[in-house]
PDB file of C-alpha atoms in Angstrom:
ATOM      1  CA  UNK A   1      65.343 -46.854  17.405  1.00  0.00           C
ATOM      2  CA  UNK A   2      66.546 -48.273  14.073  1.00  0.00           C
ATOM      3  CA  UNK A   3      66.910 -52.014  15.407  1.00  0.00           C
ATOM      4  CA  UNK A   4      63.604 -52.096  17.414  1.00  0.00           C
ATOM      5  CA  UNK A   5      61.395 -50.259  14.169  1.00  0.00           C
ATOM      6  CA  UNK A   6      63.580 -53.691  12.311  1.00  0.00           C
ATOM      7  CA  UNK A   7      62.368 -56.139  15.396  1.00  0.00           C
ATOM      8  CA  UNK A   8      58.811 -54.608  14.860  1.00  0.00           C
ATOM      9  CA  UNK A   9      58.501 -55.190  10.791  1.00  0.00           C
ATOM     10  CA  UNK A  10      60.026 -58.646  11.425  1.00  0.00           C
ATOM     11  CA  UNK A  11      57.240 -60.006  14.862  1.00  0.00           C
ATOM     12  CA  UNK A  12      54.698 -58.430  12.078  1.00  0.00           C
ATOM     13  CA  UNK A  13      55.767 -60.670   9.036  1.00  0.00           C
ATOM     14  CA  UNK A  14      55.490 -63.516  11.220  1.00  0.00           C
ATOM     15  CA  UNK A  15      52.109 -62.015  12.623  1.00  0.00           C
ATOM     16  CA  UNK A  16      50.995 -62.129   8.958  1.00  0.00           C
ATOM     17  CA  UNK A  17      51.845 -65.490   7.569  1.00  0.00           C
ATOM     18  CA  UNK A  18      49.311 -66.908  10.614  1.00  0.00           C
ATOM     19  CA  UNK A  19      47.102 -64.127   9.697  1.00  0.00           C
ATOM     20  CA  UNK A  20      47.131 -65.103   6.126  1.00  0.00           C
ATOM     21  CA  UNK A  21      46.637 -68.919   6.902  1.00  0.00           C
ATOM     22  CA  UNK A  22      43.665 -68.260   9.075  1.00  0.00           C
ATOM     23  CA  UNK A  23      41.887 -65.653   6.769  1.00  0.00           C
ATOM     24  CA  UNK A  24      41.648 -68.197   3.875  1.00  0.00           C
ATOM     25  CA  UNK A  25      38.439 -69.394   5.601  1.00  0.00           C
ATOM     26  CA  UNK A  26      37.186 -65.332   5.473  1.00  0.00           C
ATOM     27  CA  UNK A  27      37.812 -65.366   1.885  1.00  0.00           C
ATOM     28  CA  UNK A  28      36.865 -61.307   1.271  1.00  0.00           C
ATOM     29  CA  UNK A  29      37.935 -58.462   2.032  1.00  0.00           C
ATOM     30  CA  UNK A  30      35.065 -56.368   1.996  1.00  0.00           C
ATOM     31  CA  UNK A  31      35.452 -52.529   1.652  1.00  0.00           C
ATOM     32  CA  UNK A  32      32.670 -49.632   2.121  1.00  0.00           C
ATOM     33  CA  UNK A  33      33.892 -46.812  -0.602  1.00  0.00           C
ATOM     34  CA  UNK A  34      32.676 -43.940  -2.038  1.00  0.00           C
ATOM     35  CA  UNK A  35      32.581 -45.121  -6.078  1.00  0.00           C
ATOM     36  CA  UNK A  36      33.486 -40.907  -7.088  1.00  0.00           C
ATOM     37  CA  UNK A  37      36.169 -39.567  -4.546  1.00  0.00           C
ATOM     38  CA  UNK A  38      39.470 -39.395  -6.016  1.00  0.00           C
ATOM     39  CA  UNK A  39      41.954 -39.196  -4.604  1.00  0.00           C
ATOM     40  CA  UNK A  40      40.601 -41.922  -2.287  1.00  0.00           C
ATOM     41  CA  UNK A  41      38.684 -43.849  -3.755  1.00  0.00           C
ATOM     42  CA  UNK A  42      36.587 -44.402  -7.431  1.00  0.00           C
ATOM     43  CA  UNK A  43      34.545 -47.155  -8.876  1.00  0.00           C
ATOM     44  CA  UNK A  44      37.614 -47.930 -11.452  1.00  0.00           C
ATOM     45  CA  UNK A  45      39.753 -48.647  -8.202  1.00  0.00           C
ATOM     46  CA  UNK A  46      42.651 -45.716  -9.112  1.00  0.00           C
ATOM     47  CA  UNK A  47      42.619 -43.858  -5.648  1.00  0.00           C
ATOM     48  CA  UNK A  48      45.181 -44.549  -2.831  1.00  0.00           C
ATOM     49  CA  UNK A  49      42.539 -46.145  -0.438  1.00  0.00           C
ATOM     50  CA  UNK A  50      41.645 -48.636  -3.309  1.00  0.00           C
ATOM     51  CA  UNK A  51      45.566 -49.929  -3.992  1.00  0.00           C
ATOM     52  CA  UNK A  52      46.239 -50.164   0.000  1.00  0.00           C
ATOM     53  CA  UNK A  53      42.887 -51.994   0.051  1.00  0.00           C
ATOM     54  CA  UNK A  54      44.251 -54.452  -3.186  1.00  0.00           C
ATOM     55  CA  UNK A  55      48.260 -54.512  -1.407  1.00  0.00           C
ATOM     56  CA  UNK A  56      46.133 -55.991   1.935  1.00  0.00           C
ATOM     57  CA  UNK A  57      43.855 -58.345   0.026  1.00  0.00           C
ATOM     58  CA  UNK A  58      46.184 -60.076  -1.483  1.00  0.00           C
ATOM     59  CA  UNK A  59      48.448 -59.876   1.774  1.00  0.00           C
ATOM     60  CA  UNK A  60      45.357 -62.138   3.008  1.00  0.00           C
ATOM     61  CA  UNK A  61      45.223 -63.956   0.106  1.00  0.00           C
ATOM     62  CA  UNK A  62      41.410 -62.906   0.257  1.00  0.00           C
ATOM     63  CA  UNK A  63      39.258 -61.570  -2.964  1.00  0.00           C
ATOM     64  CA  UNK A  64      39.185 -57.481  -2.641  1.00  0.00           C
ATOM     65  CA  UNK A  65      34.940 -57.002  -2.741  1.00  0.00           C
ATOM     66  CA  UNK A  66      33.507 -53.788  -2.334  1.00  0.00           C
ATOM     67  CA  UNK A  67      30.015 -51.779  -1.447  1.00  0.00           C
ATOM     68  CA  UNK A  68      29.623 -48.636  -2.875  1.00  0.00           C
ATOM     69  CA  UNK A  69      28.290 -46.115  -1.274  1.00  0.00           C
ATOM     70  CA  UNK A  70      27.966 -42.050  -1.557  1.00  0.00           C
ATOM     71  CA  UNK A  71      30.247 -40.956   1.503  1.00  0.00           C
ATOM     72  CA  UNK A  72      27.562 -38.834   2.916  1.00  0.00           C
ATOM     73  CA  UNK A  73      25.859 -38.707   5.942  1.00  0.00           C
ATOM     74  CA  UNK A  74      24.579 -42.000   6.872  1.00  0.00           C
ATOM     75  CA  UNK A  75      26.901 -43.731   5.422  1.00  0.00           C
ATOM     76  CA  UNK A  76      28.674 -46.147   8.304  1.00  0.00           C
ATOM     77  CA  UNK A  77      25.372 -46.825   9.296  1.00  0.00           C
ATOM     78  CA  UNK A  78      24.243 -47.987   5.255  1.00  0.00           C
ATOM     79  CA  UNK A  79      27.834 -49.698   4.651  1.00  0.00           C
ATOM     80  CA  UNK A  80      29.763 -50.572   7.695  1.00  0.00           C
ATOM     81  CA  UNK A  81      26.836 -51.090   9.854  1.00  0.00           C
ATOM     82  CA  UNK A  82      24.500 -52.192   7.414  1.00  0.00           C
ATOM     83  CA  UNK A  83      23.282 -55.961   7.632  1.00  0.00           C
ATOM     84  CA  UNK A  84      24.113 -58.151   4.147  1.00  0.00           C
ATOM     85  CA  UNK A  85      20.876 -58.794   4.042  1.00  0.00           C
ATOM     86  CA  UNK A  86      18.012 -56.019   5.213  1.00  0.00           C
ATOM     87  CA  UNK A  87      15.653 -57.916   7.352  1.00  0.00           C
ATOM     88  CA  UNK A  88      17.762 -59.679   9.108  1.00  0.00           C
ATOM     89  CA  UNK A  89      18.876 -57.388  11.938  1.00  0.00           C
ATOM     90  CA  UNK A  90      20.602 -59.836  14.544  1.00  0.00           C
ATOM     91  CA  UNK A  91      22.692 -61.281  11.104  1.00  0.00           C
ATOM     92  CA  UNK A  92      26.431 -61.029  11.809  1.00  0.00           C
ATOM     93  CA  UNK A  93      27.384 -60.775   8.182  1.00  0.00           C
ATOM     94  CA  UNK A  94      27.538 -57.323   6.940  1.00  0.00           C
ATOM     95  CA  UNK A  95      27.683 -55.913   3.868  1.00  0.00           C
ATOM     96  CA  UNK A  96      31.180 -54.228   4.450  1.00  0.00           C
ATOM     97  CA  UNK A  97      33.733 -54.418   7.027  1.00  0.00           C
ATOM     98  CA  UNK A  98      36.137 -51.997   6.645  1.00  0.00           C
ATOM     99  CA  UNK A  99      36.146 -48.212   5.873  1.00  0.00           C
ATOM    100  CA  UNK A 100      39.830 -47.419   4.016  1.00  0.00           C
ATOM    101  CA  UNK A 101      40.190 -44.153   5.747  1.00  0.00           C
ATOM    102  CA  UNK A 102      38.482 -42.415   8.583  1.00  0.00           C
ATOM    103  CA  UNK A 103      40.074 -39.857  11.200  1.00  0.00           C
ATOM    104  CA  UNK A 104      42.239 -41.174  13.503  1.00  0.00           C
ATOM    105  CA  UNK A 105      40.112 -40.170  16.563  1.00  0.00           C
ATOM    106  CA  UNK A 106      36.724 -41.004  14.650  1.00  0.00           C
ATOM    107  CA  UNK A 107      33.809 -41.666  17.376  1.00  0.00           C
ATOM    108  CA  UNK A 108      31.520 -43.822  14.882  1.00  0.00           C
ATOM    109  CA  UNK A 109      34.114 -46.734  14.527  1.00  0.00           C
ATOM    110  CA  UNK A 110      36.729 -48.649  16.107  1.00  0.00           C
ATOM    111  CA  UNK A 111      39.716 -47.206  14.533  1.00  0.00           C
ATOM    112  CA  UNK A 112      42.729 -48.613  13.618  1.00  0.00           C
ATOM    113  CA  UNK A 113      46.303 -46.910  14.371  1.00  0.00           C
ATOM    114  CA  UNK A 114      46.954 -43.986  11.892  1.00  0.00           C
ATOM    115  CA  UNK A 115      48.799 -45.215   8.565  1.00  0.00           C
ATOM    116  CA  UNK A 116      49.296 -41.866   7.592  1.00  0.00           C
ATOM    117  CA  UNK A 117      49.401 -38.164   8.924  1.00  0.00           C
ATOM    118  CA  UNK A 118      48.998 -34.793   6.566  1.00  0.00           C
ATOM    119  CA  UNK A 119      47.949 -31.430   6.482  1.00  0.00           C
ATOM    120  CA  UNK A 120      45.359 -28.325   4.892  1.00  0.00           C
ATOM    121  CA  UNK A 121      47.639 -26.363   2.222  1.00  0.00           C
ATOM    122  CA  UNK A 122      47.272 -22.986   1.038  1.00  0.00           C
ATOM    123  CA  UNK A 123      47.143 -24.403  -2.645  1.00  0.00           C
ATOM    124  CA  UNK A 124      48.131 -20.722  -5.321  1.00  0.00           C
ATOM    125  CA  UNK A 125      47.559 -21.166  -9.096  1.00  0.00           C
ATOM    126  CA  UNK A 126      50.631 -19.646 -10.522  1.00  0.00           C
ATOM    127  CA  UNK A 127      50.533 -16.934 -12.790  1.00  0.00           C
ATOM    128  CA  UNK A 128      47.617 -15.224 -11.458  1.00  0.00           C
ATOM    129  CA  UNK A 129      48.935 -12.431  -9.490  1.00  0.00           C
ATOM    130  CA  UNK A 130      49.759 -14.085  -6.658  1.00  0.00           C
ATOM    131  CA  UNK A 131      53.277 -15.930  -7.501  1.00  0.00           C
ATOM    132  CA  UNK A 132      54.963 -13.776  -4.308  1.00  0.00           C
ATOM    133  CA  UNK A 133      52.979 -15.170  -1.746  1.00  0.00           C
ATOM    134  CA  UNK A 134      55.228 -18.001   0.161  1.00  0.00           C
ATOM    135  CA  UNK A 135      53.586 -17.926   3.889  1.00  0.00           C
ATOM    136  CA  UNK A 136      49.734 -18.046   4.059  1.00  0.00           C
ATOM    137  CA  UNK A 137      50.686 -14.633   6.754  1.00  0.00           C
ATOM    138  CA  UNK A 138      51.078 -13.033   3.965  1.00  0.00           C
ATOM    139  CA  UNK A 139      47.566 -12.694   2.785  1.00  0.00           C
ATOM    140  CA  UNK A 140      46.848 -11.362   5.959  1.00  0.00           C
ATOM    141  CA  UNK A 141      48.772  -8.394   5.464  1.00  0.00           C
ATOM    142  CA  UNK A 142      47.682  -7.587   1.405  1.00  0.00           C
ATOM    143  CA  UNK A 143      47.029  -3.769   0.908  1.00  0.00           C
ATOM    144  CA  UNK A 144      43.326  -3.412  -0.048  1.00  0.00           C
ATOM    145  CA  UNK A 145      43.475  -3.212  -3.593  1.00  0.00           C
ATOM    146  CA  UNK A 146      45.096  -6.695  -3.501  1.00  0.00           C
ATOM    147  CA  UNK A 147      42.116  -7.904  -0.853  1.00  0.00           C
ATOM    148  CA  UNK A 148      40.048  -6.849  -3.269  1.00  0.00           C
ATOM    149  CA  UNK A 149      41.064  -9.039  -6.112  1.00  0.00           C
ATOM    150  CA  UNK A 150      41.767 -12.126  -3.732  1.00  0.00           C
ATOM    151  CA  UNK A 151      39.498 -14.978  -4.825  1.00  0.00           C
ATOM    152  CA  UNK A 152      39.899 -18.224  -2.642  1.00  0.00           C
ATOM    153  CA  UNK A 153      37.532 -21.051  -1.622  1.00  0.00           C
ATOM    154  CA  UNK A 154      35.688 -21.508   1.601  1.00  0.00           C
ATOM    155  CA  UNK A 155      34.404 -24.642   3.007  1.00  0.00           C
ATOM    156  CA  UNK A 156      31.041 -24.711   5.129  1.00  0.00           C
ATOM    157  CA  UNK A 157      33.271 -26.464   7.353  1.00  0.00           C
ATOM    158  CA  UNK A 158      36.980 -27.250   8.169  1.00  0.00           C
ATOM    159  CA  UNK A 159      40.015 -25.001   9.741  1.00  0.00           C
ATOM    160  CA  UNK A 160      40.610 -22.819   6.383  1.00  0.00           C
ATOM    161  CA  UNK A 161      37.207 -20.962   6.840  1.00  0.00           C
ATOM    162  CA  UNK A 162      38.558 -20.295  10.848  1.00  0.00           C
ATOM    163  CA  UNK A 163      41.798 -19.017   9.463  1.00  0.00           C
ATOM    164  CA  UNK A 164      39.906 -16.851   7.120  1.00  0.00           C
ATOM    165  CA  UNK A 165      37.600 -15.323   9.856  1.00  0.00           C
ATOM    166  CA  UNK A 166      40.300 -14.720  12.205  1.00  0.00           C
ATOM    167  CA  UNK A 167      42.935 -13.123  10.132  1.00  0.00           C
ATOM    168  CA  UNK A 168      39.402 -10.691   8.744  1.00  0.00           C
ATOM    169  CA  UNK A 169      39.548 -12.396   4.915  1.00  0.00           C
ATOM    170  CA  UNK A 170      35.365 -13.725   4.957  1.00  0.00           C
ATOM    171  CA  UNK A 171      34.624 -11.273   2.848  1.00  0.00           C
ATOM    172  CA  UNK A 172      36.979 -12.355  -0.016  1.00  0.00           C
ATOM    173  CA  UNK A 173      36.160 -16.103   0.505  1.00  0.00           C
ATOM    174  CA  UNK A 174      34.021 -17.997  -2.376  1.00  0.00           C
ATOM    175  CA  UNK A 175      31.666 -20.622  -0.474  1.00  0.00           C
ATOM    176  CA  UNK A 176      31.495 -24.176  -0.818  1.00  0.00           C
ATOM    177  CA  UNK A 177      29.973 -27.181   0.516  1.00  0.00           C
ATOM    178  CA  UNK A 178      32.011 -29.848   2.407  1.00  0.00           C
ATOM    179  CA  UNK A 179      29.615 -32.601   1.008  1.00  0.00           C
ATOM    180  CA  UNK A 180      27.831 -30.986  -2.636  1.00  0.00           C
ATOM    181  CA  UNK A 181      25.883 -34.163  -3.318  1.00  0.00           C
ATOM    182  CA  UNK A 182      26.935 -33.859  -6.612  1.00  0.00           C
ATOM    183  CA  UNK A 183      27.358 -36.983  -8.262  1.00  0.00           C
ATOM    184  CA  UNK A 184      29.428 -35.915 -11.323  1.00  0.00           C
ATOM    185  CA  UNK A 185      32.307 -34.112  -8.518  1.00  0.00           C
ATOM    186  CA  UNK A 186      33.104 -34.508  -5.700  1.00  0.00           C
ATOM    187  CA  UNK A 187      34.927 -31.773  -3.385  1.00  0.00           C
ATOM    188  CA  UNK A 188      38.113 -32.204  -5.129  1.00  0.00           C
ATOM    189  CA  UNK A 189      37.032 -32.566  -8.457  1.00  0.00           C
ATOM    190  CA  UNK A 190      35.069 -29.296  -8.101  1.00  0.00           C
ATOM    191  CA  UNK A 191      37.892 -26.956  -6.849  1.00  0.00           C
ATOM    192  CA  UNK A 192      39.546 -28.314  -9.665  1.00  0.00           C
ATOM    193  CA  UNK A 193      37.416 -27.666 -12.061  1.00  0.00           C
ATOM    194  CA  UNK A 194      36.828 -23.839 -10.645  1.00  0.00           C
ATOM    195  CA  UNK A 195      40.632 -22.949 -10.645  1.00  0.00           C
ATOM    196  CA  UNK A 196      41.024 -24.003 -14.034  1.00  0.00           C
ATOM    197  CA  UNK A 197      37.993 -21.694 -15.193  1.00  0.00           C
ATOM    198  CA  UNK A 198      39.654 -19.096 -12.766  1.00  0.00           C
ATOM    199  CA  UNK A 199      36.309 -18.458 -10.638  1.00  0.00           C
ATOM    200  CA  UNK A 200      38.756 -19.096  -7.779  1.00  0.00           C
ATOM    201  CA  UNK A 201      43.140 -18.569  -7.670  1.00  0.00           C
ATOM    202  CA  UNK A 202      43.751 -20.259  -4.716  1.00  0.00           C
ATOM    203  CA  UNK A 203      42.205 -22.577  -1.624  1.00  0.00           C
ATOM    204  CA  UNK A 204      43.308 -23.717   1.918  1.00  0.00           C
ATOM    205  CA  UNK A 205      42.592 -27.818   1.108  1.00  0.00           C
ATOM    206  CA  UNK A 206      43.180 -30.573   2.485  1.00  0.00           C
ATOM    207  CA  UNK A 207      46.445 -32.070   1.551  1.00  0.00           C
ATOM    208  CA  UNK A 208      45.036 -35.542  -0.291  1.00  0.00           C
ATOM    209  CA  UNK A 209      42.540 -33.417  -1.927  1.00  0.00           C
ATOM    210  CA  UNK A 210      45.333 -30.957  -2.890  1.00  0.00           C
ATOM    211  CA  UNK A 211      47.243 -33.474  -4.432  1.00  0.00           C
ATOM    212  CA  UNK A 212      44.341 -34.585  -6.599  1.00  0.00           C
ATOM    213  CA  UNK A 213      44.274 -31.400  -7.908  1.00  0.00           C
ATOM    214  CA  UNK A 214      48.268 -30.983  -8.326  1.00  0.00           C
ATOM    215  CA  UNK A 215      48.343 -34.595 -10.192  1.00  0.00           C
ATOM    216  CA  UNK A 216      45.406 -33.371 -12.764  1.00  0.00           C
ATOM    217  CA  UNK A 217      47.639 -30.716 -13.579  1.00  0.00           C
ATOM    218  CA  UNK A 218      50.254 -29.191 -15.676  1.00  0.00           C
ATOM    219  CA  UNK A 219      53.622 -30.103 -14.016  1.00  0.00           C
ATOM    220  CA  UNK A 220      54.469 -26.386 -11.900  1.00  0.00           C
ATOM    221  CA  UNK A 221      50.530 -25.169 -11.641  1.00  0.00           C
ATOM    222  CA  UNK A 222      50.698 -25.053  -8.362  1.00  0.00           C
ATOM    223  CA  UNK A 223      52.504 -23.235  -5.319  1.00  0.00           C
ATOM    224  CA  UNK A 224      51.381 -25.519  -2.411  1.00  0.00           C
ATOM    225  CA  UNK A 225      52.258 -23.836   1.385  1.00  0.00           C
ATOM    226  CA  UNK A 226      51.218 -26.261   4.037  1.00  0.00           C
ATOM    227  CA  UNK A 227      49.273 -24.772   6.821  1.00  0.00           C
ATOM    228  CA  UNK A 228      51.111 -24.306  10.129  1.00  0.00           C
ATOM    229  CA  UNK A 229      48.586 -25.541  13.109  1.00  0.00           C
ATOM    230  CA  UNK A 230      48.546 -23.510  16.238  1.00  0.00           C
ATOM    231  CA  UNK A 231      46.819 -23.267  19.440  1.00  0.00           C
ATOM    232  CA  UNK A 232      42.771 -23.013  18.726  1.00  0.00           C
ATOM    233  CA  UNK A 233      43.838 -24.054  14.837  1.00  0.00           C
ATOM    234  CA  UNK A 234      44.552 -27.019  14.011  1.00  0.00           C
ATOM    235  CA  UNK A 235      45.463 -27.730  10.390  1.00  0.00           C
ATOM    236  CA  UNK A 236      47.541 -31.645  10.705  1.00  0.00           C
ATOM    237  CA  UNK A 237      45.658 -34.709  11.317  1.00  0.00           C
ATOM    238  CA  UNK A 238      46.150 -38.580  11.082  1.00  0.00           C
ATOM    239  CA  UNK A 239      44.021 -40.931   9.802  1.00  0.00           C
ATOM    240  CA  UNK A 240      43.332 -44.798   9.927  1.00  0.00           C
ATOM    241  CA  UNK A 241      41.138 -47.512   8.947  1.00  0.00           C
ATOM    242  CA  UNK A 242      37.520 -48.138  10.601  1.00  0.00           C
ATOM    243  CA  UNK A 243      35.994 -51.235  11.510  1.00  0.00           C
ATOM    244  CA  UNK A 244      32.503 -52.068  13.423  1.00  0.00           C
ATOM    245  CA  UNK A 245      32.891 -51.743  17.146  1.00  0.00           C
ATOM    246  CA  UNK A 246      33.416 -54.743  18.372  1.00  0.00           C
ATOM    247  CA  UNK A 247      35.642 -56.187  15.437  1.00  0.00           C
ATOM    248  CA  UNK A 248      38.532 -56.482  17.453  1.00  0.00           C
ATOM    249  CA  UNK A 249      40.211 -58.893  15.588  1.00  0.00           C
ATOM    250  CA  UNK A 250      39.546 -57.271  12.117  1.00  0.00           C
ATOM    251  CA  UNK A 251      41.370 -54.491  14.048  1.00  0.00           C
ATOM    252  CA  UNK A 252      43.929 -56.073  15.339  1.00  0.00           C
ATOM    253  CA  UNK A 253      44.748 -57.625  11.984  1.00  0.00           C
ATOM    254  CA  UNK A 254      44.757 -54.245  10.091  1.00  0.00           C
ATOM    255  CA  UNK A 255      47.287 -52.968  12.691  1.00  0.00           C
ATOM    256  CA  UNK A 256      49.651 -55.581  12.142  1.00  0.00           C
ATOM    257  CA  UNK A 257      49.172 -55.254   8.287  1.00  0.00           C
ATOM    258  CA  UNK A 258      49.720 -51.418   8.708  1.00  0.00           C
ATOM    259  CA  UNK A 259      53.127 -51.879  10.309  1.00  0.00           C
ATOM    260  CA  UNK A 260      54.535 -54.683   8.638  1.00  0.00           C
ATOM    261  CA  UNK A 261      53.510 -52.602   4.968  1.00  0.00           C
ATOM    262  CA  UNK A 262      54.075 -49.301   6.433  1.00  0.00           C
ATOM    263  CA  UNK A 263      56.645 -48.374   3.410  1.00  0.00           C
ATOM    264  CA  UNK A 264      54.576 -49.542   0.508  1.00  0.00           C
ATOM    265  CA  UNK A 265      51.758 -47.602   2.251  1.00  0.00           C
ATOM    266  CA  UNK A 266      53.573 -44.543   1.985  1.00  0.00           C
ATOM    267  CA  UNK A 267      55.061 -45.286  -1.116  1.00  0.00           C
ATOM    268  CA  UNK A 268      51.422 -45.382  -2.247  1.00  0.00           C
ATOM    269  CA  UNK A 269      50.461 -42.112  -0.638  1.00  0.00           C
ATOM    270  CA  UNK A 270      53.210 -40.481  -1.883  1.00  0.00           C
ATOM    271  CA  UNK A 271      52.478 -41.515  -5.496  1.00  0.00           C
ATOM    272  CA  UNK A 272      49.299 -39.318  -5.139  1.00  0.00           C
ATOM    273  CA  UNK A 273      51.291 -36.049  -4.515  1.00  0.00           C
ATOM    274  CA  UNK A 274      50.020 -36.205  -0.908  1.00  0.00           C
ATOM    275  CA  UNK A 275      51.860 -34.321   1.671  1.00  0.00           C
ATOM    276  CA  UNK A 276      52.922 -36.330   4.556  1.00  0.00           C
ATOM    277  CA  UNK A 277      53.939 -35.778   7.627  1.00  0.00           C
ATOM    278  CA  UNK A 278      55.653 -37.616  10.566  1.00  0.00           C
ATOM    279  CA  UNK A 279      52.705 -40.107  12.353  1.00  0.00           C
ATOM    280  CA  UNK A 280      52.546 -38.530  15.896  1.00  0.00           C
ATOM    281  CA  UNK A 281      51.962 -40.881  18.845  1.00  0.00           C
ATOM    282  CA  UNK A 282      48.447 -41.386  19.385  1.00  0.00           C
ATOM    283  CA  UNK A 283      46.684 -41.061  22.794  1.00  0.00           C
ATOM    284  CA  UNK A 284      44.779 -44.320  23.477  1.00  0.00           C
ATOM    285  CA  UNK A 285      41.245 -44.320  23.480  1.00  0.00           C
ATOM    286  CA  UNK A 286      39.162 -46.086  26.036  1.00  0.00           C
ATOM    287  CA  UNK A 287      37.218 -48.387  23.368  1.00  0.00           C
ATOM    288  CA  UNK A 288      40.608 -49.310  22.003  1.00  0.00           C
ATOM    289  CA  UNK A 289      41.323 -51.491  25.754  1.00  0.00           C
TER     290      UNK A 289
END
């Protein structure tokens, strides 16, 4: 398994040195980011998404350019989608040609194979009352004056507000939106910001956004318990890159880049206090043929 992963990185070396000779005539590599969503991404190019985007840039010894963009609804078709220049709707230059991170089975773009897997946490500010709690079971089972002093963030959307309903814990959940449209904070920014004012203790969050909020923080704030997916709830996903549909060769390029850099991509990750998990094998898609 060793040798072959070896004979893989080396056929995807020499895959890139063509790559990189034949790029020079696409000299950008043109990004669609959200300018305020750290961990990811942020006009002052700090988030993970914006150093794998710089590591494959110069890879293709192309000049990083990027369109930024509110990741809100709307916004493949206003980025990705969009035509460089408004009018001109049959133009086939665009203003952006590759989304950083998507899910791995995203329907509104040709996806690239996953560069990195992870999962919801049950993320506990210490020192509140709740240092005991090691297994997210556990909450399940508090007595009721415990329940009753339980303060934890719920999503409009996402498995932690299912896991919440079914183990009978709505009641104690503080709601919040998936997408505010708040443009001083975005999602992890805001959770943040509420733990440290202690409206909320703890938060089932996904585990980039979790380790936003674990690297803004006092070394040992945090007790972070990943999430254990089960049948009907699912907690682990992998994500990828996104390209137009059709951009086959854009696609085929990020793969190779994504295999032959697959350890200073998680390197990268890593740096961010993401949890990671083991890339599962993907089922194949029919719009991938």
């Amino acid at each position: 398994m060793r040798a072959s992963h070896q004979i893989n990185k080396v056929l995807a070396g020499l895959f890139l040195t063509a790559v990189t000779l034949s790029a020079a005539a696409e000299e950008k590599f043109k990004v669609c980011a959200d300018p305020l969503n750290p961990p990811y991404s942020t006009k002052n190019q700090d988030g993970f998404e914006n150093k794998i985007a710089e590591l494959f840039a110069k890879e293709l010894g192309q000049t990083l350019e990027y369109t930024w963009l509110p990741q809100r609804i709307g916004f493949v078709r206003n980025t990705l989608n969009a035509p460089l220049k408004e009018d001109d709707v049959d133009s086939k230059e665009f203003k952006c040609d590759v989304i950083m991170g998507v899910p791995a089975d995203y329907d509104l773009t040709l996806t690239t194979v996953p560069y990195y897997h992870s999962t919801y946490v049950l993320l506990i500010a210490k020192g509140r009352g709740w240092d005991d709690i090691k297994d997210a079971s556990q909450l399940a089972d508090l007595s009721p004056e415990r329940e009753e002093d339980l303060r934890i963030a719920m999503f409009d959307r996402g498995p932690g507000t299912a896991w919440l309903q079914k183990n009978g814990l709505l009641d104690q959940g503080i709601p919040y939106q998936s997408m505010s449209g708040d443009a001083e904070n975005n999602v992890a920014m805001q959770i943040l910001n509420d733990i440290n004012a202690k409206k909320i203790d703890m938060v089932i969050l996904w585990g980039p956004m979790a380790g936003y909020v674990i690297s803004q923080s006092s070394k040992n704030s945090y007790t972070m318990i990943p999430m254990q997916s089960a049948p009907g709830m699912k907690f682990d996903f992998s994500m990828a890159m996104g390209v137009r549909y059709g951009d086959k060769a854009r696609q085929e390029t990020l793969n190779k880049l994504i295999v032959a850099k697959a350890d200073q991509i998680q390197a990268i990750i890593k740096s961010y206090n993401v949890p990671l998990l083991p890339i599962p094998k993907q089922v194949k898609r029919e719009d991938d043929d």
